[in-house]
PDB file of C-alpha atoms in Angstrom:
ATOM      1  CA  ARG A   1       0.000   0.000   0.000  1.00  0.00           C
ATOM      2  CA  ALA A   2       3.046   2.293  -0.044  1.00  0.00           C
ATOM      3  CA  PRO A   3       2.208   3.931  -3.432  1.00  0.00           C
ATOM      4  CA  GLU A   4      -1.381   4.646  -2.362  1.00  0.00           C
ATOM      5  CA  ALA A   5      -0.277   6.026   1.010  1.00  0.00           C
ATOM      6  CA  SER A   6       2.335   8.213  -0.693  1.00  0.00           C
ATOM      7  CA  ALA A   7      -0.240   9.563  -3.171  1.00  0.00           C
ATOM      8  CA  ALA A   8      -2.681  10.278  -0.327  1.00  0.00           C
ATOM      9  CA  LEU A   9       0.053  12.089   1.613  1.00  0.00           C
ATOM     10  CA  ASP A  10       0.893  14.203  -1.465  1.00  0.00           C
ATOM     11  CA  GLY A  11      -2.780  15.064  -1.859  1.00  0.00           C
ATOM     12  CA  LEU A  12      -3.040  16.080   1.800  1.00  0.00           C
ATOM     13  CA  ASP A  13       0.097  18.231   1.476  1.00  0.00           C
ATOM     14  CA  ARG A  14      -1.381  20.069  -1.522  1.00  0.00           C
ATOM     15  CA  ALA A  15      -4.732  20.536   0.203  1.00  0.00           C
ATOM     16  CA  ASP A  16      -3.024  21.841   3.357  1.00  0.00           C
ATOM     17  CA  LEU A  17      -0.916  24.265   1.317  1.00  0.00           C
ATOM     18  CA  ARG A  18      -3.965  25.571  -0.566  1.00  0.00           C
ATOM     19  CA  HIS A  19      -5.909  25.923   2.687  1.00  0.00           C
ATOM     20  CA  ALA A  20      -3.028  27.859   4.295  1.00  0.00           C
ATOM     21  CA  ALA A  21      -2.764  30.134   1.222  1.00  0.00           C
ATOM     22  CA  ALA A  22      -6.510  30.808   1.334  1.00  0.00           C
ATOM     23  CA  ARG A  23      -6.384  31.616   5.062  1.00  0.00           C
ATOM     24  CA  LEU A  24      -3.444  33.956   4.486  1.00  0.00           C
ATOM     25  CA  GLY A  25      -5.417  35.650   1.728  1.00  0.00           C
ATOM     26  CA  GLU A  26      -8.360  36.158   4.081  1.00  0.00           C
ATOM     27  CA  ASP A  27      -6.136  37.453   6.895  1.00  0.00           C
ATOM     28  CA  LEU A  28      -4.528  39.969   4.528  1.00  0.00           C
ATOM     29  CA  SER A  29      -7.707  40.898   2.627  1.00  0.00           C
ATOM     30  CA  ALA A  30      -5.566  39.900  -0.349  1.00  0.00           C
ATOM     31  CA  THR A  31      -6.334  39.325  -4.010  1.00  0.00           C
ATOM     32  CA  VAL A  32      -5.026  36.863  -6.540  1.00  0.00           C
ATOM     33  CA  PRO A  33      -2.825  38.786  -8.970  1.00  0.00           C
ATOM     34  CA  GLU A  34      -2.995  38.348 -12.716  1.00  0.00           C
ATOM     35  CA  LEU A  35       0.261  36.647 -13.635  1.00  0.00           C
ATOM     36  CA  LEU A  36       2.089  38.252 -16.536  1.00  0.00           C
ATOM     37  CA  GLU A  37       4.714  36.878 -18.864  1.00  0.00           C
ATOM     38  CA  ALA A  38       6.585  40.199 -18.843  1.00  0.00           C
ATOM     39  CA  PRO A  39       8.723  41.208 -15.826  1.00  0.00           C
ATOM     40  CA  ARG A  40       6.333  43.866 -14.604  1.00  0.00           C
ATOM     41  CA  ILE A  41       4.423  44.698 -11.442  1.00  0.00           C
ATOM     42  CA  ARG A  42       1.386  46.919 -11.018  1.00  0.00           C
ATOM     43  CA  ALA A  43      -0.232  46.919  -7.585  1.00  0.00           C
ATOM     44  CA  LEU A  44      -2.758  49.454  -6.355  1.00  0.00           C
ATOM     45  CA  ARG A  45      -3.088  50.116  -2.630  1.00  0.00           C
ATOM     46  CA  ALA A  46      -0.413  47.525  -1.851  1.00  0.00           C
ATOM     47  CA  ARG A  47       0.436  46.846   1.775  1.00  0.00           C
ATOM     48  CA  HIS A  48       3.433  45.140   3.330  1.00  0.00           C
ATOM     49  CA  PRO A  49       2.092  41.719   4.357  1.00  0.00           C
ATOM     50  CA  LEU A  50       3.935  41.449   7.666  1.00  0.00           C
ATOM     51  CA  LEU A  51       2.708  44.845   8.813  1.00  0.00           C
ATOM     52  CA  ALA A  52      -0.830  43.981   7.707  1.00  0.00           C
ATOM     53  CA  LEU A  53      -0.697  40.697   9.659  1.00  0.00           C
ATOM     54  CA  ASP A  54       0.518  42.556  12.767  1.00  0.00           C
ATOM     55  CA  GLY A  55      -2.702  44.544  12.736  1.00  0.00           C
ATOM     56  CA  VAL A  56      -0.795  47.817  12.289  1.00  0.00           C
ATOM     57  CA  LYS A  57      -2.607  50.558  10.357  1.00  0.00           C
ATOM     58  CA  VAL A  58      -0.745  50.272   7.081  1.00  0.00           C
ATOM     59  CA  VAL A  59      -0.566  53.167   4.639  1.00  0.00           C
ATOM     60  CA  PRO A  60      -1.108  51.565   1.211  1.00  0.00           C
ATOM     61  CA  ASN A  61       1.048  52.456  -1.799  1.00  0.00           C
ATOM     62  CA  ASP A  62       0.468  52.271  -5.523  1.00  0.00           C
ATOM     63  CA  LEU A  63       3.484  50.471  -6.952  1.00  0.00           C
ATOM     64  CA  GLU A  64       4.347  50.075 -10.624  1.00  0.00           C
ATOM     65  CA  LEU A  65       7.607  48.965 -12.197  1.00  0.00           C
ATOM     66  CA  ALA A  66       8.745  47.099 -15.321  1.00  0.00           C
ATOM     67  CA  GLY A  67      11.917  45.469 -16.572  1.00  0.00           C
ATOM     68  CA  GLY A  68      14.387  47.913 -18.090  1.00  0.00           C
ATOM     69  CA  HIS A  69      13.123  50.738 -15.860  1.00  0.00           C
ATOM     70  CA  ALA A  70      13.969  52.179 -12.461  1.00  0.00           C
ATOM     71  CA  ILE A  71      12.008  54.110  -9.874  1.00  0.00           C
ATOM     72  CA  VAL A  72      13.607  56.284  -7.240  1.00  0.00           C
ATOM     73  CA  ILE A  73      11.702  56.603  -3.975  1.00  0.00           C
ATOM     74  CA  SER A  74      12.483  59.629  -1.857  1.00  0.00           C
ATOM     75  CA  GLY A  75      11.085  61.363   1.185  1.00  0.00           C
ATOM     76  CA  PRO A  76      11.767  62.146   4.826  1.00  0.00           C
ATOM     77  CA  ASN A  77      13.206  59.686   7.306  1.00  0.00           C
ATOM     78  CA  ALA A  78      10.510  57.358   8.686  1.00  0.00           C
ATOM     79  CA  GLY A  79       8.336  58.277   5.681  1.00  0.00           C
ATOM     80  CA  GLY A  80       7.856  54.707   4.424  1.00  0.00           C
ATOM     81  CA  LYS A  81      10.460  54.501   1.646  1.00  0.00           C
ATOM     82  CA  THR A  82      11.975  51.228   2.810  1.00  0.00           C
ATOM     83  CA  VAL A  83       8.555  49.718   3.533  1.00  0.00           C
ATOM     84  CA  ALA A  84       7.472  50.501  -0.049  1.00  0.00           C
ATOM     85  CA  LEU A  85      10.689  48.928  -1.334  1.00  0.00           C
ATOM     86  CA  LYS A  86      10.231  45.794   0.765  1.00  0.00           C
ATOM     87  CA  SER A  87       6.558  45.604  -0.255  1.00  0.00           C
ATOM     88  CA  LEU A  88       7.601  45.410  -3.916  1.00  0.00           C
ATOM     89  CA  GLY A  89       9.887  42.494  -3.149  1.00  0.00           C
ATOM     90  CA  MET A  90       7.329  40.708  -0.977  1.00  0.00           C
ATOM     91  CA  LEU A  91       4.599  41.024  -3.630  1.00  0.00           C
ATOM     92  CA  ALA A  92       6.927  39.628  -6.299  1.00  0.00           C
ATOM     93  CA  LEU A  93       7.934  36.689  -4.097  1.00  0.00           C
ATOM     94  CA  MET A  94       4.366  35.982  -2.975  1.00  0.00           C
ATOM     95  CA  ALA A  95       3.170  35.879  -6.592  1.00  0.00           C
ATOM     96  CA  ARG A  96       6.047  33.562  -7.475  1.00  0.00           C
ATOM     97  CA  ALA A  97       4.957  31.258  -4.635  1.00  0.00           C
ATOM     98  CA  GLY A  98       1.363  31.243  -5.871  1.00  0.00           C
ATOM     99  CA  LEU A  99       0.029  33.259  -2.933  1.00  0.00           C
ATOM    100  CA  PRO A 100      -2.584  35.999  -2.943  1.00  0.00           C
ATOM    101  CA  VAL A 101      -1.111  39.470  -2.420  1.00  0.00           C
ATOM    102  CA  PRO A 102      -2.214  42.368  -0.188  1.00  0.00           C
ATOM    103  CA  ALA A 103      -3.324  44.769  -2.915  1.00  0.00           C
ATOM    104  CA  GLU A 104      -6.519  45.870  -4.662  1.00  0.00           C
ATOM    105  CA  GLU A 105      -8.218  43.852  -7.387  1.00  0.00           C
ATOM    106  CA  GLY A 106      -6.522  44.288 -10.749  1.00  0.00           C
ATOM    107  CA  CYS A 107      -3.012  43.633  -9.431  1.00  0.00           C
ATOM    108  CA  GLU A 108      -0.652  42.367 -12.154  1.00  0.00           C
ATOM    109  CA  ILE A 109       2.676  40.711 -11.432  1.00  0.00           C
ATOM    110  CA  GLY A 110       5.207  39.077 -13.717  1.00  0.00           C
ATOM    111  CA  LEU A 111       7.467  36.322 -12.486  1.00  0.00           C
ATOM    112  CA  PHE A 112      10.746  37.964 -11.498  1.00  0.00           C
ATOM    113  CA  ALA A 113      13.818  35.777 -11.112  1.00  0.00           C
ATOM    114  CA  PRO A 114      15.946  36.561  -9.284  1.00  0.00           C
ATOM    115  CA  VAL A 115      14.702  39.053  -6.719  1.00  0.00           C
ATOM    116  CA  LEU A 116      17.815  40.813  -5.384  1.00  0.00           C
ATOM    117  CA  SER A 117      18.004  43.258  -2.499  1.00  0.00           C
ATOM    118  CA  ASP A 118      20.453  45.407  -0.615  1.00  0.00           C
ATOM    119  CA  VAL A 119      18.418  46.602   2.346  1.00  0.00           C
ATOM    120  CA  GLY A 120      20.035  47.426   5.671  1.00  0.00           C
ATOM    121  CA  ASP A 121      23.589  47.883   6.839  1.00  0.00           C
ATOM    122  CA  GLU A 122      25.952  44.993   6.102  1.00  0.00           C
ATOM    123  CA  GLN A 123      28.918  46.547   7.876  1.00  0.00           C
ATOM    124  CA  SER A 124      31.208  43.820   9.241  1.00  0.00           C
ATOM    125  CA  MET A 125      34.244  44.407  11.409  1.00  0.00           C
ATOM    126  CA  SER A 126      35.193  40.726  11.217  1.00  0.00           C
ATOM    127  CA  LYS A 127      35.274  40.885   7.396  1.00  0.00           C
ATOM    128  CA  ASN A 128      36.872  44.352   7.408  1.00  0.00           C
ATOM    129  CA  LEU A 129      33.880  45.853   5.546  1.00  0.00           C
ATOM    130  CA  SER A 130      32.739  49.409   6.093  1.00  0.00           C
ATOM    131  CA  THR A 131      29.129  50.315   5.360  1.00  0.00           C
ATOM    132  CA  PHE A 132      30.187  51.655   1.964  1.00  0.00           C
ATOM    133  CA  SER A 133      32.384  48.693   0.978  1.00  0.00           C
ATOM    134  CA  ALA A 134      29.667  46.262   2.114  1.00  0.00           C
ATOM    135  CA  HIS A 135      27.172  48.026  -0.164  1.00  0.00           C
ATOM    136  CA  VAL A 136      29.649  48.011  -3.067  1.00  0.00           C
ATOM    137  CA  THR A 137      30.242  44.271  -2.578  1.00  0.00           C
ATOM    138  CA  SER A 138      26.494  43.649  -2.538  1.00  0.00           C
ATOM    139  CA  VAL A 139      25.886  45.776  -5.638  1.00  0.00           C
ATOM    140  CA  ALA A 140      28.691  44.000  -7.518  1.00  0.00           C
ATOM    141  CA  ARG A 141      27.003  40.678  -6.727  1.00  0.00           C
ATOM    142  CA  MET A 142      23.670  42.061  -7.984  1.00  0.00           C
ATOM    143  CA  LEU A 143      25.186  43.397 -11.208  1.00  0.00           C
ATOM    144  CA  ALA A 144      26.615  39.959 -11.932  1.00  0.00           C
ATOM    145  CA  ALA A 145      23.290  38.210 -11.197  1.00  0.00           C
ATOM    146  CA  SER A 146      20.854  40.643 -12.805  1.00  0.00           C
ATOM    147  CA  GLY A 147      19.264  40.315 -16.192  1.00  0.00           C
ATOM    148  CA  ASP A 148      16.014  41.038 -17.964  1.00  0.00           C
ATOM    149  CA  ARG A 149      13.839  39.169 -15.426  1.00  0.00           C
ATOM    150  CA  ALA A 150      15.535  40.485 -12.281  1.00  0.00           C
ATOM    151  CA  LEU A 151      13.907  42.689  -9.670  1.00  0.00           C
ATOM    152  CA  VAL A 152      16.553  44.717  -7.838  1.00  0.00           C
ATOM    153  CA  LEU A 153      15.793  46.583  -4.601  1.00  0.00           C
ATOM    154  CA  LEU A 154      18.368  49.082  -3.318  1.00  0.00           C
ATOM    155  CA  ASP A 155      17.827  50.898  -0.034  1.00  0.00           C
ATOM    156  CA  GLU A 156      19.837  54.129   0.244  1.00  0.00           C
ATOM    157  CA  VAL A 157      21.968  53.162  -2.736  1.00  0.00           C
ATOM    158  CA  ALA A 158      25.665  54.168  -2.553  1.00  0.00           C
ATOM    159  CA  THR A 159      25.530  55.690   0.924  1.00  0.00           C
ATOM    160  CA  GLY A 160      28.451  55.819   3.295  1.00  0.00           C
ATOM    161  CA  THR A 161      30.690  57.962   1.102  1.00  0.00           C
ATOM    162  CA  ASP A 162      30.989  61.564  -0.074  1.00  0.00           C
ATOM    163  CA  PRO A 163      27.489  62.727  -1.142  1.00  0.00           C
ATOM    164  CA  ALA A 164      28.560  64.010  -4.574  1.00  0.00           C
ATOM    165  CA  GLU A 165      30.512  60.843  -5.339  1.00  0.00           C
ATOM    166  CA  GLY A 166      27.744  58.669  -3.858  1.00  0.00           C
ATOM    167  CA  ALA A 167      25.079  60.286  -6.041  1.00  0.00           C
ATOM    168  CA  ALA A 168      27.183  59.810  -9.183  1.00  0.00           C
ATOM    169  CA  LEU A 169      27.909  56.200  -8.260  1.00  0.00           C
ATOM    170  CA  ALA A 170      24.224  55.565  -7.479  1.00  0.00           C
ATOM    171  CA  ALA A 171      23.186  56.934 -10.887  1.00  0.00           C
ATOM    172  CA  ALA A 172      25.779  54.748 -12.625  1.00  0.00           C
ATOM    173  CA  ILE A 173      24.578  51.659 -10.726  1.00  0.00           C
ATOM    174  CA  LEU A 174      20.938  52.272 -11.651  1.00  0.00           C
ATOM    175  CA  GLU A 175      21.844  52.886 -15.291  1.00  0.00           C
ATOM    176  CA  ALA A 176      23.926  49.687 -15.461  1.00  0.00           C
ATOM    177  CA  LEU A 177      21.102  47.601 -13.960  1.00  0.00           C
ATOM    178  CA  VAL A 178      18.503  49.122 -16.282  1.00  0.00           C
ATOM    179  CA  GLU A 179      20.776  48.471 -19.292  1.00  0.00           C
ATOM    180  CA  ARG A 180      20.778  44.796 -18.271  1.00  0.00           C
ATOM    181  CA  GLY A 181      16.972  44.884 -18.411  1.00  0.00           C
ATOM    182  CA  ALA A 182      16.367  44.667 -14.660  1.00  0.00           C
ATOM    183  CA  ALA A 183      13.426  46.296 -12.908  1.00  0.00           C
ATOM    184  CA  VAL A 184      15.064  48.508 -10.276  1.00  0.00           C
ATOM    185  CA  ALA A 185      13.627  50.296  -7.254  1.00  0.00           C
ATOM    186  CA  ALA A 186      15.904  52.440  -5.112  1.00  0.00           C
ATOM    187  CA  THR A 187      15.463  54.734  -2.135  1.00  0.00           C
ATOM    188  CA  THR A 188      17.642  57.808  -1.743  1.00  0.00           C
ATOM    189  CA  HIS A 189      18.191  61.155  -0.102  1.00  0.00           C
ATOM    190  CA  TYR A 190      20.631  62.229  -2.868  1.00  0.00           C
ATOM    191  CA  GLU A 191      19.221  65.322  -4.606  1.00  0.00           C
ATOM    192  CA  ALA A 192      21.274  64.596  -7.755  1.00  0.00           C
ATOM    193  CA  LEU A 193      19.879  61.073  -8.040  1.00  0.00           C
ATOM    194  CA  LYS A 194      16.314  62.346  -7.553  1.00  0.00           C
ATOM    195  CA  ALA A 195      16.868  64.749 -10.446  1.00  0.00           C
TER     196      ALA A 195
END
């Protein structure tokens, strides 16, 4: 009876997964996105799923990005830039996993692969990495891995160095990623990069 038991177990696993996905969708007031062939995301009133599950009043964002393009998110500290950036990544990964996403009906998401991020400070005294050199190492890894289906998320791109040099480097990084066809979202305080 081993084959029958194995098939029954597989069926129960699938049913349990679908039930968990449906419950998550209910808990998030989520919708099933339309899956696109193109590496593109369009989500209206998107919310970060972890914040929504915590019961925090989440300020929704309209997010739209396509391969070969970049968006630069700017604003004051504690204004939600990083949350918007992380929401983009979470929506892309949730869609890839076949999960409903916390956004309004009409959400469209292409299957991004890979989803790359440099969010947070990777400074390491043990590896002799400053904040800036850690970011440069991370960006170099992303440049090597990115292509026309990649989603790249950069929080405070090219910080930790002289502002004029950082802004120029940030612009060059975004241009190089876009030339590779990646969809790029970056947060910044650099006035030159905003322009």
